[in-house]
PDB file of C-alpha atoms in Angstrom:
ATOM      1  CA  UNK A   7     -30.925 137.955  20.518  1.00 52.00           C
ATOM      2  CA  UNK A   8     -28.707 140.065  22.311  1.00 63.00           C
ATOM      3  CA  UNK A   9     -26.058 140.496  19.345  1.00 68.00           C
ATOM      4  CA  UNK A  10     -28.607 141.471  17.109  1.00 75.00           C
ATOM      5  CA  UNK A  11     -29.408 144.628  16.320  1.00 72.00           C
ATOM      6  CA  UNK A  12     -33.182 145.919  15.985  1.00 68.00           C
ATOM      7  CA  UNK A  13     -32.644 145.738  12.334  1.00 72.00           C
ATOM      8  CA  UNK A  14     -30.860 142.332  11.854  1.00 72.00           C
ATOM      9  CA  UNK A  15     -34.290 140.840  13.920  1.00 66.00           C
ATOM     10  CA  UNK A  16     -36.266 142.876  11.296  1.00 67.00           C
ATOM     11  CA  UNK A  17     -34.862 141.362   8.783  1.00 64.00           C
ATOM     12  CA  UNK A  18     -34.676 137.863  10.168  1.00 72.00           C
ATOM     13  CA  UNK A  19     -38.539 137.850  11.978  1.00 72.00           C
ATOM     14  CA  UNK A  20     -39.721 140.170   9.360  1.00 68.00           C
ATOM     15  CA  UNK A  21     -40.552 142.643  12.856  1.00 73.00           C
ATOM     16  CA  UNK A  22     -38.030 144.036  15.594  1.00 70.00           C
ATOM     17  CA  UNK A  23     -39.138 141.655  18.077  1.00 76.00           C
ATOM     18  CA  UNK A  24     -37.308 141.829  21.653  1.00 72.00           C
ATOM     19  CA  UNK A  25     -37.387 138.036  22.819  1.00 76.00           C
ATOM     20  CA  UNK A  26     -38.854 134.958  21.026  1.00 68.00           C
ATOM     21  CA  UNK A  27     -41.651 133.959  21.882  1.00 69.00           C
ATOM     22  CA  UNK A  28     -42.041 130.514  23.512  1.00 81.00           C
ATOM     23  CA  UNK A  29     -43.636 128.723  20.749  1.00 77.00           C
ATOM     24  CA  UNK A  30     -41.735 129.779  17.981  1.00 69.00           C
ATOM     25  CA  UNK A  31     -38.351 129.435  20.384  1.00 67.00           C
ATOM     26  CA  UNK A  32     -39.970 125.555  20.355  1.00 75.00           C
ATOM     27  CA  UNK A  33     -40.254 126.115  16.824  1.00 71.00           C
ATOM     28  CA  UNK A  34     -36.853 126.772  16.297  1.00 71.00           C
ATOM     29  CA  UNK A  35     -35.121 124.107  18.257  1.00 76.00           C
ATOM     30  CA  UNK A  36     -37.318 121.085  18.006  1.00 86.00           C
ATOM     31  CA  UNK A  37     -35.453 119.720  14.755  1.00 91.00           C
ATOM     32  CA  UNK A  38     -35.966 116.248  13.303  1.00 94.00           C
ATOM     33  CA  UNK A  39     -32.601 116.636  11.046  1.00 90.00           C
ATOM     34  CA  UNK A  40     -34.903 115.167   7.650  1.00 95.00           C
ATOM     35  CA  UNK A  41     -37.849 117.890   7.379  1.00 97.00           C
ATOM     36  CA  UNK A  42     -36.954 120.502   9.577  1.00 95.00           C
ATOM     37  CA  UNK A  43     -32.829 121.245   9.654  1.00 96.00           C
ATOM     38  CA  UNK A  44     -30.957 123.667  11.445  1.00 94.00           C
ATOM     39  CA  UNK A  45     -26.932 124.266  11.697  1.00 95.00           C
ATOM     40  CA  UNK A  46     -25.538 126.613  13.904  1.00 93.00           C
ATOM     41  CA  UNK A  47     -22.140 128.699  13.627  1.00 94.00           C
ATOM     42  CA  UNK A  48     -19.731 128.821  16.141  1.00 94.00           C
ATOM     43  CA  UNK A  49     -17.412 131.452  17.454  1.00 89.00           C
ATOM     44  CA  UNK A  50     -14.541 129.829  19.254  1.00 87.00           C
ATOM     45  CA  UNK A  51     -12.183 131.887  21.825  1.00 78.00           C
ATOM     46  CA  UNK A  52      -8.364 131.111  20.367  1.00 80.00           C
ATOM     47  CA  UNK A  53      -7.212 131.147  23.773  1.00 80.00           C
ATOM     48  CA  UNK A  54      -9.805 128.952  25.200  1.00 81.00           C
ATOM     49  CA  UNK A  55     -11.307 125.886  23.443  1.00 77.00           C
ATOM     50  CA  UNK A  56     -14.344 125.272  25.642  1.00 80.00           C
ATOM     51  CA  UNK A  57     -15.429 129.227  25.501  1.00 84.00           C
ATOM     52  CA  UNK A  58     -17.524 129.788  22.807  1.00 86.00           C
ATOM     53  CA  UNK A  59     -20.224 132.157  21.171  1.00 86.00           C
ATOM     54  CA  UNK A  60     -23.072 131.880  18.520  1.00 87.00           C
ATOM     55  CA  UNK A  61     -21.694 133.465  15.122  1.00 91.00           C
ATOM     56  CA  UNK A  62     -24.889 132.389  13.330  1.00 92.00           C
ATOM     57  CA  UNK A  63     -27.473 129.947  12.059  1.00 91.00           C
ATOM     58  CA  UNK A  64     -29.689 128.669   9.245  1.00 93.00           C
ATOM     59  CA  UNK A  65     -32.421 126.422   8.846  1.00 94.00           C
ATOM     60  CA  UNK A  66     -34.959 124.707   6.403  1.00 97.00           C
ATOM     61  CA  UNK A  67     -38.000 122.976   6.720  1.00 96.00           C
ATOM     62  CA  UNK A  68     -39.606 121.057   4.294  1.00 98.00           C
ATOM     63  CA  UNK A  69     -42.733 122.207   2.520  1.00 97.00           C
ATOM     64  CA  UNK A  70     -46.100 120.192   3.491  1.00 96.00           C
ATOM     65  CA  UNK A  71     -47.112 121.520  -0.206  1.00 97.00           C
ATOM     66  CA  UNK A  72     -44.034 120.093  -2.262  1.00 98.00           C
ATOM     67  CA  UNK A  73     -41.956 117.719  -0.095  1.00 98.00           C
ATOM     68  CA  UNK A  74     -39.053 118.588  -2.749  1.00 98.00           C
ATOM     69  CA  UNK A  75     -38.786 122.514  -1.580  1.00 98.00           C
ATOM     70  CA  UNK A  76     -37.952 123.557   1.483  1.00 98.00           C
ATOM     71  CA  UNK A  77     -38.155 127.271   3.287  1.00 95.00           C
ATOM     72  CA  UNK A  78     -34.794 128.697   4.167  1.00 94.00           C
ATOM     73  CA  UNK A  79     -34.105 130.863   7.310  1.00 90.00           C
ATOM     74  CA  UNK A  80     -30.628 132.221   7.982  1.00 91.00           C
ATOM     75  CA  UNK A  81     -28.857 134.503  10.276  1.00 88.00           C
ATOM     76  CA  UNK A  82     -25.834 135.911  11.223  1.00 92.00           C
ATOM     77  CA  UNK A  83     -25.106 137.906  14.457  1.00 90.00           C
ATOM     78  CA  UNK A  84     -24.454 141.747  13.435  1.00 87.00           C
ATOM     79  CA  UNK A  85     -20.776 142.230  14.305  1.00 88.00           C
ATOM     80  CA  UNK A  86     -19.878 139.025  11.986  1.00 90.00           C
ATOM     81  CA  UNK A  87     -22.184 139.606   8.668  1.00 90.00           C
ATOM     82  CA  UNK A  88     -20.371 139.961   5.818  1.00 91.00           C
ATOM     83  CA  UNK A  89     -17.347 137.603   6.717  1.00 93.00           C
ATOM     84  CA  UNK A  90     -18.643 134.299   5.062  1.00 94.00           C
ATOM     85  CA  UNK A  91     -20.630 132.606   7.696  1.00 95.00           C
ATOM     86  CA  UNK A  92     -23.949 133.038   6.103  1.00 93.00           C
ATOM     87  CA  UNK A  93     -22.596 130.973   2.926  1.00 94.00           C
ATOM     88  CA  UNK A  94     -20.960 128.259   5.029  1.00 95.00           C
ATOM     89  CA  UNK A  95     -24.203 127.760   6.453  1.00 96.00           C
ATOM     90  CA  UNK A  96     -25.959 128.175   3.225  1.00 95.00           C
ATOM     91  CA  UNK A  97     -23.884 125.400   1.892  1.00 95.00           C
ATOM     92  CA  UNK A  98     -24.104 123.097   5.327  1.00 96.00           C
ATOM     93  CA  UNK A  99     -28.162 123.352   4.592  1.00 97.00           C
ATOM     94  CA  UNK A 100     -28.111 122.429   1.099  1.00 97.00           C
ATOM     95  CA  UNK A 101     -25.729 119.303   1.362  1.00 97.00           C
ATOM     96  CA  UNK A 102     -28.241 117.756   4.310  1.00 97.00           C
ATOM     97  CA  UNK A 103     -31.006 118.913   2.411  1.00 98.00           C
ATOM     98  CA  UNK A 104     -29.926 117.450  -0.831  1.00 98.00           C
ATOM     99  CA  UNK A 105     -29.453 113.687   1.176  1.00 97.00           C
ATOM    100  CA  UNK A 106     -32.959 114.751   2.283  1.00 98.00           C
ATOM    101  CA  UNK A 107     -34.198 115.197  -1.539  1.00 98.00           C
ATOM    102  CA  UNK A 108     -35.062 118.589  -1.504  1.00 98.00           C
ATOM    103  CA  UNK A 109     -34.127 120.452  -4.598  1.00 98.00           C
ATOM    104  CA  UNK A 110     -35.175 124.068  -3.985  1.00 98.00           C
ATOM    105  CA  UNK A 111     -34.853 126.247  -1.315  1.00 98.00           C
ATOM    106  CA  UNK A 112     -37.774 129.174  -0.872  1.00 96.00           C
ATOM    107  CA  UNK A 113     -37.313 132.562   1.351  1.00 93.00           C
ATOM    108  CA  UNK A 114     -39.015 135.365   2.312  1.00 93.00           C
ATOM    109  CA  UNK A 115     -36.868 138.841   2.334  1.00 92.00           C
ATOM    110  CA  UNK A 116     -37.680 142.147   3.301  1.00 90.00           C
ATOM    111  CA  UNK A 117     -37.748 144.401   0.110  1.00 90.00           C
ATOM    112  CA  UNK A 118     -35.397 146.594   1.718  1.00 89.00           C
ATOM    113  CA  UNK A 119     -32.483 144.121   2.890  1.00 90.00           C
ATOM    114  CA  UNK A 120     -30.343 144.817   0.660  1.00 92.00           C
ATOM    115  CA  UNK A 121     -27.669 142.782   1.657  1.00 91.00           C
ATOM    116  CA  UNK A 122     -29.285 139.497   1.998  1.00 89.00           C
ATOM    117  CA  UNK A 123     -31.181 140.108  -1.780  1.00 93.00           C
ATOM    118  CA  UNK A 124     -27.127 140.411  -3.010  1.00 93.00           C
ATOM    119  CA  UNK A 125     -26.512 137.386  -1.433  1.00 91.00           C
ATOM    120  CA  UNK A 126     -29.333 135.554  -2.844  1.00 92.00           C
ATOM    121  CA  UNK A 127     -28.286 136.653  -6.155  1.00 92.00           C
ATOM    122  CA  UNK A 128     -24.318 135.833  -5.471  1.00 91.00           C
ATOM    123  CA  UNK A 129     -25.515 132.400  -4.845  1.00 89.00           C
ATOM    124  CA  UNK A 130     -27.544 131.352  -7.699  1.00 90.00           C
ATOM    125  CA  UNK A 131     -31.194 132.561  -6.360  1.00 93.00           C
ATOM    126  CA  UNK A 132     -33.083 134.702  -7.678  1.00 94.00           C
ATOM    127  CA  UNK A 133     -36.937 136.774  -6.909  1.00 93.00           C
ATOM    128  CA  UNK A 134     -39.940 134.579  -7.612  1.00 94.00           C
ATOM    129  CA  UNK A 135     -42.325 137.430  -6.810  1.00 91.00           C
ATOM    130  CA  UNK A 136     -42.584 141.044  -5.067  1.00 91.00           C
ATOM    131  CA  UNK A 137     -45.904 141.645  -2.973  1.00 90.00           C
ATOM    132  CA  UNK A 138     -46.294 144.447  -0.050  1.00 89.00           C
ATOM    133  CA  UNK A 139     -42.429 144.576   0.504  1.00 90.00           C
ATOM    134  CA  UNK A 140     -42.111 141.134   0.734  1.00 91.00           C
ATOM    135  CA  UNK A 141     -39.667 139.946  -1.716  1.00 95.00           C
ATOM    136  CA  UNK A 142     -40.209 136.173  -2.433  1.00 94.00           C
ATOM    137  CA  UNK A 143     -36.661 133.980  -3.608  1.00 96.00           C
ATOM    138  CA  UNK A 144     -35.573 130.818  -4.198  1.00 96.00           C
ATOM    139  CA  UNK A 145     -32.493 128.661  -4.463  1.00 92.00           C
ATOM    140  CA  UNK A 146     -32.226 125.728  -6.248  1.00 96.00           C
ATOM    141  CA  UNK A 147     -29.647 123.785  -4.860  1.00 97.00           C
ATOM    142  CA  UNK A 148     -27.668 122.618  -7.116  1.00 95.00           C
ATOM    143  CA  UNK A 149     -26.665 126.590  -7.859  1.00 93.00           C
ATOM    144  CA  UNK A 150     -26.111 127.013  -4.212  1.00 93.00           C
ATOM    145  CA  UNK A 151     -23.356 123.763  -4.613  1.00 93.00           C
ATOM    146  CA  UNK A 152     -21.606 125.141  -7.270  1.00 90.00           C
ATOM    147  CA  UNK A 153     -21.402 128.646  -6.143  1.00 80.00           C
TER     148      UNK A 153
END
């Protein structure tokens, strides 16, 4: 959370928290790698292997109301958006969640993130609905493959 600014958490946790709480930080890492996926970007140090910092990470977990759809959570720490990471892990997610049979991913953005509603469009989503700046997208896979 530290490389985050109060606006990247925003727009990840939909609020500027500070510190995750402990049961969503359980939430988060308790991953079963079938329902509930999570991949996680890596910054290595050139001149040392072993040192290494988060760049990023995305997640899905299934739906309990369509087991082919799955909700779609990524993030990318501030001083390396815009580089590629977020579609690496886009990708990443949808090839484990395709050998998992989901089809479709669904998201929740903040009306005013800009940059992550051009990404959804750049990568085959698009807005399923608009309701009290929540902007509600999805991603069919197969769109996300070929992009």
């Amino acid at each position: 959370m530290k490389d985050l600014s109060l606006q990247s958490r925003r727009y990840r946790f939909l609020s500027p928290i500070a510190e995750l709480p402990e049961a969503l930080l359980r939430h988060l890492t308790e991953v079963d790698y079938f329902n509930h996926d999570a991949w996680v970007a890596l910054l290595l140090n050139p001149d040392n292997d072993k040192d290494f910092e988060p760049a990023g990470v995305g997640r899905y977990v299934r739906s309990e109301d369509d087991s082919k759809r799955a909700e779609l959570a990524l993030l990318v720490v501030d001083a390396l958006q815009g580089r590629g990471i977020g579609k690496i892990l886009l990708k990443q997610l949808a090839k484990a969640a395709q050998s998992a049979g989901i089809t479709c991913f669904d998201g929740v953005v903040l009306g005013n993130n800009t940059p992550m509603l051009s990404f959804v469009h750049k990568l085959g989503g698009h807005k399923t609905s608009v309701e009290d700046g929540l902007v509600n997208v999805e991603f069919p896979l197969e769109n996300i493959l070929e992009a």
